[in-house]
Amino acid sequence: EDKVVQSPLSLVVHEGDTVTLNCSYEVTNFRSLLWYKQEKKAPTFLFMLTSSGIEKKSGRLSSILDKKELSSILNITATQTGDSAIYLCAGATAGTALIFGKGTTLSVSS
Amino acid sequence: EAEVAQSPRYKITEKSQAVAFWCDPISGHATLYWYRQILGQGPELLVQFQDESVVDDSQLPKDRFSAERLKGVDSTLKIQPAELGDSAMYLCASSFGFNYGYTFGSGTRLTVV
């Protein structure tokens, strides 16, 4: 059965800290790994990682795909209170349907 | 910026009643998805459409849920009869295809009482 597992499930940090969120996947016919940010509404797209693009960066956020270990990490440097959200990891199958993990709830305190 | 439109935003219904949700994807997006997200969980796929055809509805509880996308554009998800366990956020998403990320709508938060 396809599955995506995220860790930790929740995390509390202080503003300015650097955090690393983990995601492991077992997805049949794996095509890509996606990260989303969700703040009490619909998820918003952050990154998509594929065999041809295993590292992405946008501002303080970056992500790496480890195809050998079937895992990915999402790094956030110099965290801000606005980074508080649920971060979802998802694996895409050959049919493009996404399989989501349970998410990591990040709380950044000022 | 193009958006996926969903309505209603919130819905409270009594157990055993019928309820319907509507989704209008981004223009040109042939692929449309309905996901259900229970509080504290990640979204779970209910049904995937490619144009007007169902590609995957293996996780759709077909005894009470139905989904259609008659003209390959907007879509309706129906629950009849609603049960307490159906309380969740129902998310619609669309995409051009594999090499593109999904765009999610704002979701419909359903509460069954």
Short mmCIF file of C-alpha atoms in Angstrom, two decimals:
data_model
loop_
_atom_site.label_atom_id
_atom_site.label_comp_id
_atom_site.label_asym_id
_atom_site.label_seq_id
_atom_site.Cartn_x
_atom_site.Cartn_y
_atom_site.Cartn_z
CA GLU A 1 0.00 0.00 0.00
CA ASP A 2 1.31 3.43 -0.95
CA LYS A 3 2.14 5.66 2.00
CA VAL A 4 3.83 8.91 2.93
CA VAL A 5 5.10 9.41 6.48
CA GLN A 6 6.06 12.78 7.93
CA SER A 7 8.01 13.58 11.05
CA PRO A 8 7.80 15.15 13.48
CA LEU A 9 4.01 15.51 13.64
CA SER A 10 4.40 18.79 15.51
CA LEU A 11 7.20 21.20 16.27
CA VAL A 12 7.50 24.37 18.34
CA VAL A 13 10.42 26.74 17.72
CA HIS A 14 11.42 30.33 18.42
CA GLU A 15 11.63 33.01 15.77
CA GLY A 16 14.99 32.88 14.04
CA ASP A 17 15.48 29.15 14.51
CA THR A 18 16.16 26.81 11.58
CA VAL A 19 13.88 23.79 11.22
CA THR A 20 14.02 20.59 9.19
CA LEU A 21 10.88 18.67 8.35
CA ASN A 22 11.12 15.06 7.20
CA CYS A 23 9.14 13.02 4.72
CA SER A 24 9.55 9.40 3.66
CA TYR A 25 7.56 7.75 0.91
CA GLU A 26 6.65 4.36 -0.46
CA VAL A 27 4.73 5.12 -3.65
CA THR A 28 4.21 2.73 -6.53
CA ASN A 29 5.24 4.25 -9.88
CA PHE A 30 6.63 7.29 -8.10
CA ARG A 31 6.79 10.41 -10.27
CA SER A 32 7.41 13.37 -7.94
CA LEU A 33 7.41 14.63 -4.35
CA LEU A 34 5.53 17.80 -3.48
CA TRP A 35 5.47 20.08 -0.46
CA TYR A 36 2.52 22.26 0.52
CA LYS A 37 1.87 24.82 3.26
CA GLN A 38 -1.60 24.89 4.83
CA GLU A 39 -2.84 27.73 7.05
CA LYS A 40 -6.42 26.96 8.14
CA LYS A 41 -7.54 26.78 4.54
CA ALA A 42 -6.52 25.07 1.33
CA PRO A 43 -2.91 23.94 0.87
CA THR A 44 -0.65 26.24 -1.13
CA PHE A 45 2.06 24.80 -3.36
CA LEU A 46 5.70 25.16 -2.28
CA PHE A 47 7.91 22.78 -4.24
CA MET A 48 7.83 19.84 -6.61
CA LEU A 49 10.86 17.55 -6.73
CA THR A 50 11.45 14.99 -9.46
CA SER A 51 14.28 12.83 -10.73
CA SER A 52 15.44 15.75 -12.84
CA GLY A 53 15.07 18.33 -10.08
CA ILE A 54 16.05 16.99 -6.70
CA GLU A 55 16.80 20.30 -5.01
CA LYS A 56 14.68 23.44 -4.90
CA LYS A 57 15.06 26.74 -3.07
CA SER A 58 12.85 29.76 -2.60
CA GLY A 59 13.90 32.44 -0.18
CA ARG A 60 14.27 30.91 3.27
CA LEU A 61 12.75 27.60 2.21
CA SER A 62 14.61 24.77 0.53
CA SER A 63 13.94 21.12 -0.15
CA ILE A 64 15.95 18.09 -1.21
CA LEU A 65 14.83 14.73 -2.58
CA ASP A 66 16.89 11.64 -1.72
CA LYS A 67 15.85 9.05 -4.30
CA LYS A 68 18.02 6.34 -2.76
CA GLU A 69 16.53 6.75 0.73
CA LEU A 70 13.04 7.50 -0.62
CA SER A 71 12.84 10.61 1.48
CA SER A 72 12.79 14.38 1.38
CA ILE A 73 13.48 17.22 3.76
CA LEU A 74 12.08 20.74 3.91
CA ASN A 75 14.33 23.31 5.53
CA ILE A 76 13.19 26.68 6.79
CA THR A 77 15.89 29.10 7.95
CA ALA A 78 15.41 32.19 10.12
CA THR A 79 11.84 31.17 10.92
CA GLN A 80 9.14 33.84 11.33
CA THR A 81 5.74 33.70 13.02
CA GLY A 82 4.19 33.72 9.56
CA ASP A 83 5.77 30.33 8.93
CA SER A 84 3.40 28.79 11.49
CA ALA A 85 1.32 26.31 9.51
CA ILE A 86 0.84 22.67 8.65
CA TYR A 87 3.41 21.47 6.11
CA LEU A 88 2.19 18.65 3.93
CA CYS A 89 4.34 16.27 1.92
CA ALA A 90 2.80 14.29 -0.95
CA GLY A 91 3.96 11.66 -3.39
CA ALA A 92 2.64 11.71 -6.95
CA THR A 93 1.96 8.44 -8.74
CA ALA A 94 2.03 7.73 -12.45
CA GLY A 95 -1.64 8.69 -12.56
CA THR A 96 -0.79 12.10 -11.00
CA ALA A 97 -2.96 11.46 -7.92
CA LEU A 98 -1.23 12.77 -4.79
CA ILE A 99 -0.80 10.66 -1.66
CA PHE A 100 -0.43 12.93 1.35
CA GLY A 101 1.26 12.43 4.68
CA LYS A 102 -0.46 13.57 7.89
CA GLY A 103 1.51 16.79 7.94
CA THR A 104 3.86 18.51 10.36
CA THR A 105 2.35 21.31 12.45
CA LEU A 106 4.94 24.03 12.91
CA SER A 107 4.45 26.71 15.55
CA VAL A 108 6.87 29.64 15.61
CA SER A 109 6.79 31.77 18.74
CA SER A 110 8.01 35.36 18.90
CA GLU B 1 -4.17 34.96 -10.52
CA ALA B 2 -6.37 32.08 -11.64
CA GLU B 3 -8.19 30.23 -8.84
CA VAL B 4 -10.12 27.07 -8.26
CA ALA B 5 -13.59 28.13 -7.11
CA GLN B 6 -15.50 26.10 -4.54
CA SER B 7 -18.84 26.62 -2.89
CA PRO B 8 -20.17 26.73 -0.33
CA ARG B 9 -17.31 27.62 2.02
CA TYR B 10 -19.12 26.20 5.02
CA LYS B 11 -22.02 23.78 5.32
CA ILE B 12 -23.81 22.45 8.37
CA THR B 13 -26.23 19.63 7.73
CA GLU B 14 -28.15 17.12 9.78
CA LYS B 15 -27.36 13.44 9.69
CA SER B 16 -29.20 11.58 6.91
CA GLN B 17 -29.67 14.73 4.82
CA ALA B 18 -28.25 15.22 1.34
CA VAL B 19 -25.46 17.71 0.69
CA ALA B 20 -23.66 18.85 -2.46
CA PHE B 21 -20.45 20.72 -3.14
CA TRP B 22 -19.45 22.52 -6.33
CA CYS B 23 -16.03 23.11 -7.89
CA ASP B 24 -14.95 25.14 -10.91
CA PRO B 25 -11.31 24.43 -11.84
CA ILE B 26 -8.84 26.76 -13.49
CA SER B 27 -9.64 27.20 -17.16
CA GLY B 28 -7.79 24.68 -19.28
CA HIS B 29 -7.06 22.25 -16.43
CA ALA B 30 -8.22 18.88 -17.70
CA THR B 31 -7.52 17.05 -14.45
CA LEU B 32 -9.76 17.63 -11.43
CA TYR B 33 -9.54 16.03 -8.01
CA TRP B 34 -11.76 15.85 -4.94
CA TYR B 35 -10.00 15.26 -1.64
CA ARG B 36 -11.35 14.86 1.89
CA GLN B 37 -9.31 16.14 4.84
CA ILE B 38 -10.32 15.07 8.32
CA LEU B 39 -9.00 17.29 11.12
CA GLY B 40 -5.44 16.33 11.96
CA GLN B 41 -4.97 14.24 8.83
CA GLY B 42 -3.58 14.85 5.38
CA PRO B 43 -5.99 15.09 2.42
CA GLU B 44 -7.20 11.75 1.00
CA LEU B 45 -8.20 11.35 -2.64
CA LEU B 46 -11.86 10.63 -3.22
CA VAL B 47 -12.08 10.90 -7.01
CA GLN B 48 -9.97 12.01 -9.97
CA PHE B 49 -11.35 13.17 -13.31
CA GLN B 50 -9.61 13.55 -16.64
CA ASP B 51 -11.94 15.78 -18.63
CA GLU B 52 -15.37 14.23 -18.02
CA SER B 53 -14.08 10.71 -17.31
CA VAL B 54 -13.41 9.21 -13.89
CA VAL B 55 -9.79 8.05 -13.67
CA ASP B 56 -9.79 6.88 -10.05
CA ASP B 57 -12.68 6.58 -7.62
CA SER B 58 -11.39 3.59 -5.70
CA GLN B 59 -11.57 5.46 -2.36
CA LEU B 60 -15.00 6.99 -2.95
CA PRO B 61 -17.69 5.46 -0.68
CA LYS B 62 -20.04 4.81 -3.56
CA ASP B 63 -22.96 3.76 -1.40
CA ARG B 64 -23.38 7.37 -0.33
CA PHE B 65 -21.01 9.55 -2.38
CA SER B 66 -21.28 10.46 -6.04
CA ALA B 67 -19.28 12.81 -8.24
CA GLU B 68 -19.77 14.09 -11.75
CA ARG B 69 -18.10 16.39 -14.23
CA LEU B 70 -20.59 16.24 -17.07
CA LYS B 71 -19.03 18.71 -19.53
CA GLY B 72 -15.46 18.25 -18.40
CA VAL B 73 -15.36 21.64 -16.69
CA ASP B 74 -17.02 22.15 -13.31
CA SER B 75 -17.79 19.30 -10.95
CA THR B 76 -20.25 18.38 -8.21
CA LEU B 77 -19.66 16.05 -5.26
CA LYS B 78 -22.76 14.77 -3.47
CA ILE B 79 -23.30 12.91 -0.21
CA GLN B 80 -26.62 11.17 0.41
CA PRO B 81 -27.24 10.47 3.25
CA ALA B 82 -24.67 12.36 5.29
CA GLU B 83 -23.20 10.67 8.37
CA LEU B 84 -21.46 12.16 11.40
CA GLY B 85 -18.13 10.76 10.19
CA ASP B 86 -18.38 12.79 6.99
CA SER B 87 -17.53 15.97 8.89
CA ALA B 88 -14.35 17.20 7.21
CA MET B 89 -12.88 19.70 4.76
CA TYR B 90 -13.65 18.81 1.15
CA LEU B 91 -10.97 20.11 -1.18
CA CYS B 92 -11.10 20.41 -4.94
CA ALA B 93 -7.89 20.72 -6.94
CA SER B 94 -6.98 20.95 -10.59
CA SER B 95 -3.85 20.69 -12.70
CA PHE B 96 -2.61 20.63 -16.28
CA GLY B 97 -1.02 17.28 -15.61
CA PHE B 98 1.97 15.48 -14.17
CA ASN B 99 4.65 18.12 -14.45
CA TYR B 100 2.53 20.77 -12.77
CA GLY B 101 1.64 21.21 -9.13
CA TYR B 102 -1.97 21.11 -8.07
CA THR B 103 -3.92 24.27 -7.36
CA PHE B 104 -6.39 23.79 -4.54
CA GLY B 105 -9.62 25.63 -3.99
CA SER B 106 -10.48 27.15 -0.62
CA GLY B 107 -12.42 24.05 0.36
CA THR B 108 -15.83 23.37 1.83
CA ARG B 109 -15.91 22.69 5.55
CA LEU B 110 -18.74 20.27 6.25
CA THR B 111 -20.16 19.71 9.72
CA VAL B 112 -22.73 16.94 10.14
CA VAL B 113 -24.82 17.22 13.32
#
